PDB file of C-alpha atoms in Angstrom:
ATOM      1  CA  MET F   1      11.957 -19.198   0.665  1.00  0.00           C
ATOM      2  CA  ALA F   2       8.183 -19.107   1.051  1.00  0.00           C
ATOM      3  CA  ILE F   3       6.087 -22.117   2.026  1.00  0.00           C
ATOM      4  CA  LYS F   4       2.354 -22.174   1.389  1.00  0.00           C
ATOM      5  CA  LEU F   5       0.794 -24.715   3.730  1.00  0.00           C
ATOM      6  CA  ASP F   6      -2.607 -26.261   3.212  1.00  0.00           C
ATOM      7  CA  MET F   7      -4.292 -27.875   6.191  1.00  0.00           C
ATOM      8  CA  GLU F   8      -6.233 -31.103   5.820  1.00  0.00           C
ATOM      9  CA  LYS F   9      -9.928 -30.636   6.624  1.00  0.00           C
ATOM     10  CA  ALA F  10      -9.437 -27.751   9.008  1.00  0.00           C
ATOM     11  CA  TYR F  11     -12.894 -28.003  10.576  1.00  0.00           C
ATOM     12  CA  ASP F  12     -12.936 -31.773  11.026  1.00  0.00           C
ATOM     13  CA  LYS F  13      -9.437 -32.005  12.473  1.00  0.00           C
ATOM     14  CA  ILE F  14      -9.412 -29.031  14.838  1.00  0.00           C
ATOM     15  CA  SER F  15      -9.823 -29.606  18.555  1.00  0.00           C
ATOM     16  CA  TRP F  16     -12.541 -27.590  20.319  1.00  0.00           C
ATOM     17  CA  GLU F  17     -10.379 -27.543  23.429  1.00  0.00           C
ATOM     18  CA  LEU F  18      -7.514 -26.069  21.401  1.00  0.00           C
ATOM     19  CA  ILE F  19      -9.761 -23.196  20.315  1.00  0.00           C
ATOM     20  CA  ASN F  20     -10.774 -22.481  23.904  1.00  0.00           C
ATOM     21  CA  VAL F  21      -7.170 -22.658  25.146  1.00  0.00           C
ATOM     22  CA  SER F  22      -6.087 -20.314  22.331  1.00  0.00           C
ATOM     23  CA  LEU F  23      -8.794 -17.812  23.291  1.00  0.00           C
ATOM     24  CA  VAL F  24      -7.636 -17.930  26.915  1.00  0.00           C
ATOM     25  CA  ALA F  25      -4.012 -17.414  25.846  1.00  0.00           C
ATOM     26  CA  ALA F  26      -5.084 -14.433  23.743  1.00  0.00           C
ATOM     27  CA  GLY F  27      -6.673 -12.810  26.797  1.00  0.00           C
ATOM     28  CA  ILE F  28     -10.259 -13.003  25.532  1.00  0.00           C
ATOM     29  CA  PRO F  29     -12.731 -12.343  28.402  1.00  0.00           C
ATOM     30  CA  LYS F  30     -14.625 -15.351  29.728  1.00  0.00           C
ATOM     31  CA  PHE F  31     -18.083 -14.123  28.700  1.00  0.00           C
ATOM     32  CA  LEU F  32     -16.868 -13.470  25.151  1.00  0.00           C
ATOM     33  CA  ARG F  33     -15.219 -16.903  24.979  1.00  0.00           C
ATOM     34  CA  LYS F  34     -18.547 -18.475  25.881  1.00  0.00           C
ATOM     35  CA  VAL F  35     -20.250 -16.548  23.101  1.00  0.00           C
ATOM     36  CA  ILE F  36     -17.630 -17.576  20.523  1.00  0.00           C
ATOM     37  CA  MET F  37     -17.577 -21.233  21.555  1.00  0.00           C
ATOM     38  CA  GLY F  38     -21.366 -21.305  21.649  1.00  0.00           C
ATOM     39  CA  ILE F  39     -21.632 -19.928  18.123  1.00  0.00           C
ATOM     40  CA  ILE F  40     -19.139 -22.265  16.485  1.00  0.00           C
ATOM     41  CA  SER F  41     -20.302 -25.396  18.293  1.00  0.00           C
ATOM     42  CA  SER F  42     -24.087 -24.977  18.288  1.00  0.00           C
ATOM     43  CA  SER F  43     -26.201 -26.768  15.708  1.00  0.00           C
ATOM     44  CA  THR F  44     -28.572 -23.860  15.046  1.00  0.00           C
ATOM     45  CA  MET F  45     -28.382 -20.078  15.016  1.00  0.00           C
ATOM     46  CA  GLN F  46     -30.383 -16.966  14.116  1.00  0.00           C
ATOM     47  CA  ILE F  47     -29.533 -13.777  12.260  1.00  0.00           C
ATOM     48  CA  LEU F  48     -30.754 -10.417  13.557  1.00  0.00           C
ATOM     49  CA  TRP F  49     -32.206  -8.643  10.493  1.00  0.00           C
ATOM     50  CA  ASN F  50     -33.291  -5.013  11.031  1.00  0.00           C
ATOM     51  CA  GLY F  51     -33.714  -5.713  14.728  1.00  0.00           C
ATOM     52  CA  VAL F  52     -35.874  -8.798  14.161  1.00  0.00           C
ATOM     53  CA  PRO F  53     -34.415 -12.309  14.674  1.00  0.00           C
ATOM     54  CA  SER F  54     -34.812 -14.649  11.719  1.00  0.00           C
ATOM     55  CA  LYS F  55     -35.950 -18.251  11.897  1.00  0.00           C
ATOM     56  CA  SER F  56     -33.412 -20.674  13.319  1.00  0.00           C
ATOM     57  CA  PHE F  57     -31.358 -22.582  10.774  1.00  0.00           C
ATOM     58  CA  LYS F  58     -28.882 -25.402  11.000  1.00  0.00           C
ATOM     59  CA  LEU F  59     -25.230 -24.400  11.162  1.00  0.00           C
ATOM     60  CA  ASP F  60     -23.530 -27.049   9.037  1.00  0.00           C
ATOM     61  CA  HIS F  61     -19.954 -27.421   7.834  1.00  0.00           C
ATOM     62  CA  LEU F  62     -20.567 -24.957   5.018  1.00  0.00           C
ATOM     63  CA  TYR F  63     -20.787 -22.093   7.499  1.00  0.00           C
ATOM     64  CA  LEU F  64     -18.321 -23.376  10.048  1.00  0.00           C
ATOM     65  CA  THR F  65     -15.471 -23.537   7.554  1.00  0.00           C
ATOM     66  CA  PHE F  66     -15.412 -19.735   7.485  1.00  0.00           C
ATOM     67  CA  PHE F  67     -14.268 -19.720  11.108  1.00  0.00           C
ATOM     68  CA  PHE F  68     -10.995 -21.417  10.159  1.00  0.00           C
ATOM     69  CA  ALA F  69      -8.217 -20.317   7.821  1.00  0.00           C
ATOM     70  CA  ASP F  70      -6.863 -23.546   6.330  1.00  0.00           C
ATOM     71  CA  ASP F  71      -3.994 -21.888   4.437  1.00  0.00           C
ATOM     72  CA  LEU F  72      -0.801 -20.432   5.854  1.00  0.00           C
ATOM     73  CA  VAL F  73       2.244 -18.802   4.236  1.00  0.00           C
ATOM     74  CA  ILE F  74       5.584 -18.985   6.081  1.00  0.00           C
ATOM     75  CA  PHE F  75       8.753 -17.145   5.072  1.00  0.00           C
ATOM     76  CA  GLY F  76      12.263 -18.151   6.074  1.00  0.00           C
ATOM     77  CA  LYS F  77      15.878 -18.557   5.008  1.00  0.00           C
ATOM     78  CA  ALA F  78      16.498 -21.276   2.440  1.00  0.00           C
ATOM     79  CA  GLU F  79      18.994 -23.096   4.659  1.00  0.00           C
ATOM     80  CA  ILE F  80      18.811 -26.764   5.597  1.00  0.00           C
ATOM     81  CA  ASP F  81      19.161 -26.130   9.361  1.00  0.00           C
ATOM     82  CA  GLN F  82      16.319 -23.600   9.213  1.00  0.00           C
ATOM     83  CA  ALA F  83      14.258 -26.129   7.277  1.00  0.00           C
ATOM     84  CA  PHE F  84      14.813 -28.809   9.953  1.00  0.00           C
ATOM     85  CA  LEU F  85      13.790 -26.331  12.647  1.00  0.00           C
ATOM     86  CA  LEU F  86      10.604 -25.385  10.793  1.00  0.00           C
ATOM     87  CA  LYS F  87       9.744 -29.032  10.205  1.00  0.00           C
ATOM     88  CA  GLU F  88      10.096 -29.707  13.934  1.00  0.00           C
ATOM     89  CA  ILE F  89       7.815 -26.751  14.723  1.00  0.00           C
ATOM     90  CA  LEU F  90       5.178 -28.070  12.330  1.00  0.00           C
ATOM     91  CA  LYS F  91       5.467 -31.528  13.912  1.00  0.00           C
ATOM     92  CA  ARG F  92       4.910 -30.094  17.389  1.00  0.00           C
ATOM     93  CA  PHE F  93       1.951 -28.110  16.096  1.00  0.00           C
ATOM     94  CA  TYR F  94       0.407 -31.324  14.772  1.00  0.00           C
ATOM     95  CA  ASP F  95       1.121 -33.235  18.000  1.00  0.00           C
ATOM     96  CA  PHE F  96      -0.562 -30.486  20.015  1.00  0.00           C
ATOM     97  CA  SER F  97      -3.559 -29.695  17.825  1.00  0.00           C
ATOM     98  CA  GLY F  98      -4.067 -32.739  15.599  1.00  0.00           C
ATOM     99  CA  HIS F  99      -4.127 -30.320  12.680  1.00  0.00           C
ATOM    100  CA  LYS F 100      -2.367 -32.133   9.825  1.00  0.00           C
ATOM    101  CA  ILE F 101      -0.705 -30.464   6.851  1.00  0.00           C
ATOM    102  CA  SER F 102      -1.522 -31.733   3.375  1.00  0.00           C
ATOM    103  CA  ALA F 103       1.804 -32.371   1.627  1.00  0.00           C
ATOM    104  CA  ARG F 104      -0.005 -32.872  -1.675  1.00  0.00           C
ATOM    105  CA  LYS F 105      -1.570 -29.395  -1.613  1.00  0.00           C
ATOM    106  CA  SER F 106       1.319 -27.501   0.001  1.00  0.00           C
ATOM    107  CA  ASN F 107       3.913 -25.708  -2.151  1.00  0.00           C
ATOM    108  CA  MET F 108       7.340 -24.102  -1.854  1.00  0.00           C
ATOM    109  CA  TYR F 109       8.769 -21.072  -3.615  1.00  0.00           C
ATOM    110  CA  PHE F 110      12.455 -20.149  -3.705  1.00  0.00           C
ATOM    111  CA  SER F 111      14.048 -16.874  -4.718  1.00  0.00           C
ATOM    112  CA  LYS F 112      16.425 -16.774  -7.667  1.00  0.00           C
ATOM    113  CA  GLY F 113      19.504 -16.729  -5.415  1.00  0.00           C
ATOM    114  CA  VAL F 114      18.917 -20.224  -4.000  1.00  0.00           C
ATOM    115  CA  ASP F 115      21.012 -22.936  -5.670  1.00  0.00           C
ATOM    116  CA  ASN F 116      19.428 -26.092  -7.083  1.00  0.00           C
ATOM    117  CA  SER F 117      21.036 -28.360  -4.487  1.00  0.00           C
ATOM    118  CA  SER F 118      19.452 -26.462  -1.590  1.00  0.00           C
ATOM    119  CA  ARG F 119      16.107 -26.370  -3.380  1.00  0.00           C
ATOM    120  CA  ASP F 120      16.095 -30.144  -3.853  1.00  0.00           C
ATOM    121  CA  ARG F 121      17.178 -30.958  -0.284  1.00  0.00           C
ATOM    122  CA  ILE F 122      14.611 -28.668   1.343  1.00  0.00           C
ATOM    123  CA  SER F 123      11.800 -29.765  -0.967  1.00  0.00           C
ATOM    124  CA  GLN F 124      12.534 -33.433  -0.270  1.00  0.00           C
ATOM    125  CA  LEU F 125      12.707 -32.772   3.474  1.00  0.00           C
ATOM    126  CA  PHE F 126       9.166 -31.383   3.555  1.00  0.00           C
ATOM    127  CA  GLY F 127       7.797 -33.439   0.688  1.00  0.00           C
ATOM    128  CA  PHE F 128       6.281 -30.310  -0.870  1.00  0.00           C
ATOM    129  CA  GLN F 129       6.284 -29.468  -4.566  1.00  0.00           C
ATOM    130  CA  GLU F 130       8.401 -26.522  -5.699  1.00  0.00           C
ATOM    131  CA  VAL F 131       6.466 -23.963  -7.745  1.00  0.00           C
ATOM    132  CA  PHE F 132       7.412 -20.736  -9.467  1.00  0.00           C
ATOM    133  CA  ASN F 133       4.200 -18.947  -8.547  1.00  0.00           C
ATOM    134  CA  LEU F 134       2.260 -19.311  -5.295  1.00  0.00           C
ATOM    135  CA  ARG F 135      -0.760 -17.845  -7.075  1.00  0.00           C
ATOM    136  CA  ILE F 136      -3.433 -16.715  -4.597  1.00  0.00           C
ATOM    137  CA  TYR F 137      -3.599 -16.497  -0.804  1.00  0.00           C
ATOM    138  CA  LEU F 138      -6.887 -15.563   0.918  1.00  0.00           C
ATOM    139  CA  GLY F 139      -8.213 -14.248  -2.379  1.00  0.00           C
ATOM    140  CA  VAL F 140      -5.231 -11.974  -3.050  1.00  0.00           C
ATOM    141  CA  PRO F 141      -2.561 -12.804  -5.676  1.00  0.00           C
ATOM    142  CA  LEU F 142       0.946 -13.356  -4.314  1.00  0.00           C
ATOM    143  CA  LEU F 143       3.135 -11.287  -6.618  1.00  0.00           C
ATOM    144  CA  HIS F 144       6.690 -12.280  -7.515  1.00  0.00           C
ATOM    145  CA  ASP F 145       7.404  -9.653 -10.169  1.00  0.00           C
ATOM    146  CA  GLN F 146       6.600  -6.039 -10.934  1.00  0.00           C
ATOM    147  CA  VAL F 147       2.912  -5.165 -10.721  1.00  0.00           C
ATOM    148  CA  THR F 148       1.403  -4.561 -14.167  1.00  0.00           C
ATOM    149  CA  LYS F 149      -2.087  -4.055 -15.529  1.00  0.00           C
ATOM    150  CA  SER F 150      -2.285  -7.697 -16.594  1.00  0.00           C
ATOM    151  CA  THR F 151      -1.321  -8.762 -13.065  1.00  0.00           C
ATOM    152  CA  LEU F 152      -4.366  -6.954 -11.696  1.00  0.00           C
ATOM    153  CA  ASN F 153      -6.830  -8.298 -14.258  1.00  0.00           C
ATOM    154  CA  LEU F 154      -8.095 -10.567 -11.489  1.00  0.00           C
ATOM    155  CA  VAL F 155      -9.487  -7.554  -9.626  1.00  0.00           C
ATOM    156  CA  VAL F 156     -11.218  -6.189 -12.724  1.00  0.00           C
ATOM    157  CA  GLU F 157     -12.698  -9.577 -13.598  1.00  0.00           C
ATOM    158  CA  LYS F 158     -14.016 -10.041 -10.064  1.00  0.00           C
ATOM    159  CA  VAL F 159     -15.860  -6.725 -10.310  1.00  0.00           C
ATOM    160  CA  ARG F 160     -17.123  -7.513 -13.810  1.00  0.00           C
ATOM    161  CA  GLY F 161     -18.239 -11.008 -12.808  1.00  0.00           C
ATOM    162  CA  LYS F 162     -20.098  -9.681  -9.786  1.00  0.00           C
ATOM    163  CA  LEU F 163     -21.992  -7.176 -11.913  1.00  0.00           C
ATOM    164  CA  HIS F 164     -23.021  -9.745 -14.503  1.00  0.00           C
ATOM    165  CA  ASN F 165     -24.725 -11.733 -11.754  1.00  0.00           C
ATOM    166  CA  TRP F 166     -27.250  -8.946 -11.333  1.00  0.00           C
ATOM    167  CA  GLU F 167     -29.704  -7.511 -13.834  1.00  0.00           C
ATOM    168  CA  ALA F 168     -29.643  -3.733 -13.843  1.00  0.00           C
ATOM    169  CA  ARG F 169     -33.163  -3.523 -15.261  1.00  0.00           C
ATOM    170  CA  LYS F 170     -34.625  -5.101 -12.124  1.00  0.00           C
ATOM    171  CA  LEU F 171     -33.022  -2.549  -9.814  1.00  0.00           C
ATOM    172  CA  SER F 172     -33.903   1.078  -9.355  1.00  0.00           C
ATOM    173  CA  PHE F 173     -31.268   3.738  -9.890  1.00  0.00           C
ATOM    174  CA  THR F 174     -30.950   4.180  -6.121  1.00  0.00           C
ATOM    175  CA  GLY F 175     -30.654   0.419  -5.713  1.00  0.00           C
ATOM    176  CA  ARG F 176     -27.806   0.218  -8.232  1.00  0.00           C
ATOM    177  CA  VAL F 177     -25.950   3.078  -6.530  1.00  0.00           C
ATOM    178  CA  THR F 178     -26.349   1.455  -3.110  1.00  0.00           C
ATOM    179  CA  LEU F 179     -25.259  -1.915  -4.476  1.00  0.00           C
ATOM    180  CA  ALA F 180     -22.173  -0.425  -6.104  1.00  0.00           C
ATOM    181  CA  GLN F 181     -21.140   1.416  -2.947  1.00  0.00           C
ATOM    182  CA  SER F 182     -21.777  -1.385  -0.464  1.00  0.00           C
ATOM    183  CA  VAL F 183     -20.674  -4.420  -2.485  1.00  0.00           C
ATOM    184  CA  ILE F 184     -18.786  -3.721  -5.707  1.00  0.00           C
ATOM    185  CA  LEU F 185     -16.369  -1.072  -4.479  1.00  0.00           C
ATOM    186  CA  THR F 186     -15.364  -3.243  -1.511  1.00  0.00           C
ATOM    187  CA  ILE F 187     -13.676  -5.702  -3.899  1.00  0.00           C
ATOM    188  CA  PRO F 188     -10.764  -3.408  -4.891  1.00  0.00           C
ATOM    189  CA  SER F 189     -10.627  -2.112  -1.296  1.00  0.00           C
ATOM    190  CA  TYR F 190      -9.877  -5.659  -0.103  1.00  0.00           C
ATOM    191  CA  PHE F 191      -6.985  -5.999  -2.557  1.00  0.00           C
ATOM    192  CA  MET F 192      -5.665  -2.562  -1.603  1.00  0.00           C
ATOM    193  CA  GLN F 193      -4.961  -3.809   1.917  1.00  0.00           C
ATOM    194  CA  SER F 194      -1.941  -5.724   0.634  1.00  0.00           C
ATOM    195  CA  LEU F 195      -0.954  -4.219  -2.726  1.00  0.00           C
ATOM    196  CA  LEU F 196      -1.047  -0.981  -4.669  1.00  0.00           C
ATOM    197  CA  ILE F 197      -3.528  -0.951  -7.532  1.00  0.00           C
ATOM    198  CA  LEU F 198      -2.472   1.018 -10.602  1.00  0.00           C
ATOM    199  CA  LYS F 199      -4.444   4.171 -11.357  1.00  0.00           C
ATOM    200  CA  ARG F 200      -5.488   2.950 -14.802  1.00  0.00           C
ATOM    201  CA  VAL F 201      -6.909  -0.204 -13.215  1.00  0.00           C
ATOM    202  CA  CYS F 202      -8.884   1.928 -10.753  1.00  0.00           C
ATOM    203  CA  ASP F 203     -10.135   4.013 -13.682  1.00  0.00           C
ATOM    204  CA  GLU F 204     -11.295   0.878 -15.494  1.00  0.00           C
ATOM    205  CA  ILE F 205     -13.145  -0.385 -12.414  1.00  0.00           C
ATOM    206  CA  GLU F 206     -14.758   3.014 -11.962  1.00  0.00           C
ATOM    207  CA  LYS F 207     -15.879   2.967 -15.595  1.00  0.00           C
ATOM    208  CA  ILE F 208     -17.425  -0.516 -15.243  1.00  0.00           C
ATOM    209  CA  VAL F 209     -19.271   0.461 -12.056  1.00  0.00           C
ATOM    210  CA  ARG F 210     -20.478   3.708 -13.625  1.00  0.00           C
ATOM    211  CA  GLN F 211     -21.848   1.787 -16.598  1.00  0.00           C
ATOM    212  CA  PHE F 212     -23.657  -0.585 -14.257  1.00  0.00           C
ATOM    213  CA  ILE F 213     -25.230   2.280 -12.320  1.00  0.00           C
ATOM    214  CA  TRP F 214     -26.548   3.879 -15.503  1.00  0.00           C
ATOM    215  CA  GLY F 215     -27.661   0.570 -17.003  1.00  0.00           C
ATOM    216  CA  VAL F 216     -25.215   0.434 -19.918  1.00  0.00           C
ATOM    217  CA  LEU F 217     -24.337  -3.196 -19.204  1.00  0.00           C
ATOM    218  CA  MET F 218     -27.940  -4.089 -19.977  1.00  0.00           C
ATOM    219  CA  ASP F 219     -27.954  -2.125 -23.267  1.00  0.00           C
ATOM    220  CA  ILE F 220     -29.815   0.826 -21.773  1.00  0.00           C
ATOM    221  CA  THR F 221     -28.557   4.014 -23.391  1.00  0.00           C
ATOM    222  CA  ARG F 222     -27.991   6.765 -20.836  1.00  0.00           C
ATOM    223  CA  LEU F 223     -25.810   9.791 -20.418  1.00  0.00           C
ATOM    224  CA  LEU F 224     -22.810   8.955 -18.229  1.00  0.00           C
ATOM    225  CA  TRP F 225     -21.528  11.541 -15.800  1.00  0.00           C
TER     226      TRP F 225
END
């Protein structure tokens, strides 16, 4: 079985002391811990841009949420004793950190070999909804079947959507090449960390990026190489 846990308000619920204790347990040097804790707890910060610090700006919850992953996927045997053990672990985690799990947003997935009785008992124990597709985790689709071109349409659409947010006419040729290399081509690279992308999907992405570089998306007729 696979359980996709969703934490309730990760930033608001987390304990600052827990973060510091976790950094100590991980063996992070003291000076680096001070830097990390200072960054995530300070109200303002600056960005160093080309060697020059920018103006200070307020670090609100919008930025701080990126320091916390509020989703977690756990795999285990679909057995009732294993389920009780996992539930106890989650309870201890909550008692220690104050980090509560949202039963409404959490889901469970069972393989085809698990009988209906076990599914019902385990689902009721956790209070999580059983689903037949866990969909996406950290921006990457969780696949349950064979990878096909339609499965990877998400990657193609992400690239296409990113390109349509920019106007090729307002960028120089060099600017479009730089943009494609530094931004667009990192999208499939991120997906490739966890799954194999079919060659024909890579070819389609390459075609879309090539058209953007030469301005075809903006109805500019050019010779494509």
